[in-house]
PDB file of C-alpha atoms in Angstrom:
ATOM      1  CA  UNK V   1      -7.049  20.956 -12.635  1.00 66.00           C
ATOM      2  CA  UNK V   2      -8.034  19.369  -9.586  1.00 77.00           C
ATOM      3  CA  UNK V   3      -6.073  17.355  -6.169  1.00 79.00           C
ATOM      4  CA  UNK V   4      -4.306  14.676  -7.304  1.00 78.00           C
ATOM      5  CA  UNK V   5      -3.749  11.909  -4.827  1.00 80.00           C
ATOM      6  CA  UNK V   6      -1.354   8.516  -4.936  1.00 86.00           C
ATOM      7  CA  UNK V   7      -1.050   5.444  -2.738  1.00 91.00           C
ATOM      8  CA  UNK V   8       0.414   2.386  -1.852  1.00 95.00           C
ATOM      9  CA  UNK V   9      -0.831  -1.176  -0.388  1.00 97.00           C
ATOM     10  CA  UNK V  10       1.458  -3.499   0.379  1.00 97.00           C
ATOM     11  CA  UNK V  11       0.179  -6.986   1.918  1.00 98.00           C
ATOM     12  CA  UNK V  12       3.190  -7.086   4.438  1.00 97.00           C
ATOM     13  CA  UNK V  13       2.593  -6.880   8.152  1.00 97.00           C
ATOM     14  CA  UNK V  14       6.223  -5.631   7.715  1.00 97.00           C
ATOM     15  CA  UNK V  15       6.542  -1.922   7.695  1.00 97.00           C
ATOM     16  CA  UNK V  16       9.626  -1.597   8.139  1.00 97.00           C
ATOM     17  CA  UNK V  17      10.628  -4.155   5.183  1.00 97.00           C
ATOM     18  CA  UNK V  18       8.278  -1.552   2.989  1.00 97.00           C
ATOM     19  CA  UNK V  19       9.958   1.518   4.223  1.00 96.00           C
ATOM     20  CA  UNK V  20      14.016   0.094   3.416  1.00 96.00           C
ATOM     21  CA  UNK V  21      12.164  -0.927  -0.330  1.00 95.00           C
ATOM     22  CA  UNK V  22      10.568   2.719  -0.542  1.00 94.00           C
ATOM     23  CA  UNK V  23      13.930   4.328   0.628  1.00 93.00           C
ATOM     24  CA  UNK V  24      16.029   2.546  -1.972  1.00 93.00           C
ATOM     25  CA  UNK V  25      13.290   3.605  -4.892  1.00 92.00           C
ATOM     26  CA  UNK V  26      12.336   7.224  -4.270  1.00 89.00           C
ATOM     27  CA  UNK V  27      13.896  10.475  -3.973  1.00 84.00           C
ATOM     28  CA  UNK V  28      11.371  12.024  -1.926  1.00 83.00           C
ATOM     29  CA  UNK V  29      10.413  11.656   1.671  1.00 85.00           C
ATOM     30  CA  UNK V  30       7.227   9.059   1.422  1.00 90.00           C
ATOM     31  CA  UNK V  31       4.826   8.429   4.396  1.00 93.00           C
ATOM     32  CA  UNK V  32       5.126   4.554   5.354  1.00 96.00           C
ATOM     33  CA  UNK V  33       1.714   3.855   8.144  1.00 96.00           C
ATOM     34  CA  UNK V  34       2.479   0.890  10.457  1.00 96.00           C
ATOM     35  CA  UNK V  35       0.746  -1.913   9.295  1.00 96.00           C
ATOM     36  CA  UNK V  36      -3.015  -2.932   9.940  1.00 97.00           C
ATOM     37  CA  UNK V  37      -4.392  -6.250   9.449  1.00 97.00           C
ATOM     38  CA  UNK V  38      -1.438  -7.212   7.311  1.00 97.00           C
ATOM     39  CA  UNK V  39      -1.154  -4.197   5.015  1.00 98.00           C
ATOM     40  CA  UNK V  40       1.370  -1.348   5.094  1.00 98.00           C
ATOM     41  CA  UNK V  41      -0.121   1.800   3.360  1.00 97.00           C
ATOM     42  CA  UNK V  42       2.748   3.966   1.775  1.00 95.00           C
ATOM     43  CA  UNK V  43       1.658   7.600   0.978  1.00 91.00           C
ATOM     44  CA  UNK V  44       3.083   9.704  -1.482  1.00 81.00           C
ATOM     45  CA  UNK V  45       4.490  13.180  -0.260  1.00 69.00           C
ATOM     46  CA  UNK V  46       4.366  14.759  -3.770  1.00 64.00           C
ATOM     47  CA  UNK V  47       3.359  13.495  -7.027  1.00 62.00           C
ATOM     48  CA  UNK V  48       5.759  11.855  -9.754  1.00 59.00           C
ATOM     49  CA  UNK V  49       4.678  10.704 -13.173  1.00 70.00           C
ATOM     50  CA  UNK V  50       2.280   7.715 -12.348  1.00 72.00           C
ATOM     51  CA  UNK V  51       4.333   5.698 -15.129  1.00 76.00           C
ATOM     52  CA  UNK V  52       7.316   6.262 -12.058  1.00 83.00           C
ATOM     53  CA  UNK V  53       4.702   5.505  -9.577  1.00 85.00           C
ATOM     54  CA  UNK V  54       3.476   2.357 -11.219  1.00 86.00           C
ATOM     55  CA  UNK V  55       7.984   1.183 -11.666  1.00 90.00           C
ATOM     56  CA  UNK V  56       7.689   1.671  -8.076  1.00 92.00           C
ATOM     57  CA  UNK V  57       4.913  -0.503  -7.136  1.00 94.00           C
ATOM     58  CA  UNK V  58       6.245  -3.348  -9.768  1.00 94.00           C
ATOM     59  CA  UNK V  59       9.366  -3.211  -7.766  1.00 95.00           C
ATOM     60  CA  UNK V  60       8.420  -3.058  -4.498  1.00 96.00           C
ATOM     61  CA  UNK V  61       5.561  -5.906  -5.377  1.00 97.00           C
ATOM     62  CA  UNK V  62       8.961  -7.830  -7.166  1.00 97.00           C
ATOM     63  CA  UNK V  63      11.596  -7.366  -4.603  1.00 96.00           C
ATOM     64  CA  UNK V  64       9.032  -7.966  -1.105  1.00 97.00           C
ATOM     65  CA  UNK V  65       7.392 -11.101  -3.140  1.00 96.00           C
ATOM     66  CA  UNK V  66       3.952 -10.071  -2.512  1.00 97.00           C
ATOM     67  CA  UNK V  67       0.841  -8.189  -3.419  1.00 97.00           C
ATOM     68  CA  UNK V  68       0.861  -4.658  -3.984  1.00 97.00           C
ATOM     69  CA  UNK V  69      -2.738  -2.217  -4.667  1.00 96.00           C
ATOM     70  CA  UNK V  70      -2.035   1.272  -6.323  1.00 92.00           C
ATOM     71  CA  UNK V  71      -4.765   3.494  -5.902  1.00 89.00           C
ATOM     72  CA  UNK V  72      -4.604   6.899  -7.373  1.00 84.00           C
ATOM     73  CA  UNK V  73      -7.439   9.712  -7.572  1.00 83.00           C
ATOM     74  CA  UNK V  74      -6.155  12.466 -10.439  1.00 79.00           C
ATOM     75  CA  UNK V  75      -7.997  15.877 -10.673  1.00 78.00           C
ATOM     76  CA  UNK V  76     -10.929  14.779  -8.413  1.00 81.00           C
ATOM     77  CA  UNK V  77     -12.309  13.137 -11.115  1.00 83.00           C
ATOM     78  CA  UNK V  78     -10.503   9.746 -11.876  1.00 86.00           C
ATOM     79  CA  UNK V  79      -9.894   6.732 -10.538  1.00 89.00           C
ATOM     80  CA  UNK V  80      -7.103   4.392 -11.188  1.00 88.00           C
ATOM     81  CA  UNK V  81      -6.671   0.997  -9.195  1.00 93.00           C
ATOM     82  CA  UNK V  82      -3.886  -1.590 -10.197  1.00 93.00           C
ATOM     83  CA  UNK V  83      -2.782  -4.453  -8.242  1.00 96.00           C
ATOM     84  CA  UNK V  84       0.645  -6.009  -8.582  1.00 96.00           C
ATOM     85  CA  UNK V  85       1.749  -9.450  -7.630  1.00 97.00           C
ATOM     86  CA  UNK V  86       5.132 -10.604  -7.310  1.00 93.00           C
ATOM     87  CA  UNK V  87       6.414  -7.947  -9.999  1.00 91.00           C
ATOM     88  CA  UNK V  88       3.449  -8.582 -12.658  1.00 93.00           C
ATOM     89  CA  UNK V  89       0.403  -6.231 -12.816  1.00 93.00           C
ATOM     90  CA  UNK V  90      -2.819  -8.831 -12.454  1.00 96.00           C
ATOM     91  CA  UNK V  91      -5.318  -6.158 -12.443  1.00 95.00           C
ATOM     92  CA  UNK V  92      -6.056  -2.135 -13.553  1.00 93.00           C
ATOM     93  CA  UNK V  93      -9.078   0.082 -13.804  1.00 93.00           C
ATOM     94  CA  UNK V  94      -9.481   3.689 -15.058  1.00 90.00           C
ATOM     95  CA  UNK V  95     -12.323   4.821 -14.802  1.00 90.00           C
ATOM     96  CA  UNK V  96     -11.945   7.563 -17.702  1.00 81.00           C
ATOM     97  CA  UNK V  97      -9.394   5.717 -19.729  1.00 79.00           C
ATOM     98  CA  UNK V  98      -8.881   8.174 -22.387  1.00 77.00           C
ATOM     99  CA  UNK V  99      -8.310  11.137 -20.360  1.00 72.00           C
ATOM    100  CA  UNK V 100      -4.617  11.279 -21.075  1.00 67.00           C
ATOM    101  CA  UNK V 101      -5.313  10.842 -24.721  1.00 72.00           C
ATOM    102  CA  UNK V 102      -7.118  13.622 -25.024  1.00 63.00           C
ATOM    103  CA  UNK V 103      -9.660  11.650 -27.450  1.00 56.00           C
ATOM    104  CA  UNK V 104     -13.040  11.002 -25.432  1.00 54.00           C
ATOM    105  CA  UNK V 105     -14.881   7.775 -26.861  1.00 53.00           C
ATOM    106  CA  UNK V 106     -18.316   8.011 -27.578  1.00 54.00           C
ATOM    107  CA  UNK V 107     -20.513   5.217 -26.566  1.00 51.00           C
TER     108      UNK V 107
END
């Protein structure tokens, strides 16, 4: 198994709105970057389950009423983007969807 890495963009200028959301949410200590050109990048200290890390983006996205991008690299080799807007997901890619499966589709 490879590095596993898991992030947070949240279109707020407001950092410190972000941080109070993250605090109530999480456990863990989480890395909240001031914001640049209206985007506060939250960075995950430690892994969780990415179906916890995708609750906390839907919240976050739900209770800050705005757009949130979840980008997450697992074992070097995959990429998973979903954006979340007001609460809803609008948008995901995997790019190896059935890794989790454990069923490879042939194509």
């Amino acid at each position: 198994m490879g590095n596993s890495l898991f992030n947070y963009h949240v279109r707020t200028p407001d950092s410190a709105a972000v941080a109070a959301c993250m605090q109530d949410l999480v456990e863990h200590r989480v890395i909240v970057a001031r914001a640049k050109s209206g985007w506060t990048t939250v960075f995950e200290e430690r892994g969780l389950e990415f179906s916890a890390q995708r609750h906390i983006a839907l919240q976050v996205s739900r209770r800050l009423s705005t757009v949130v991008l979840t980008w997450a690299i697992i074992d070097d080799d995959i990429t998973q983007l979903h954006l979340w807007d007001g609460g809803r997901r609008r948008f995901q890619f995997d790019s190896f969807p059935d890794y989790f499966s454990g069923i490879v589709s042939e194509e």
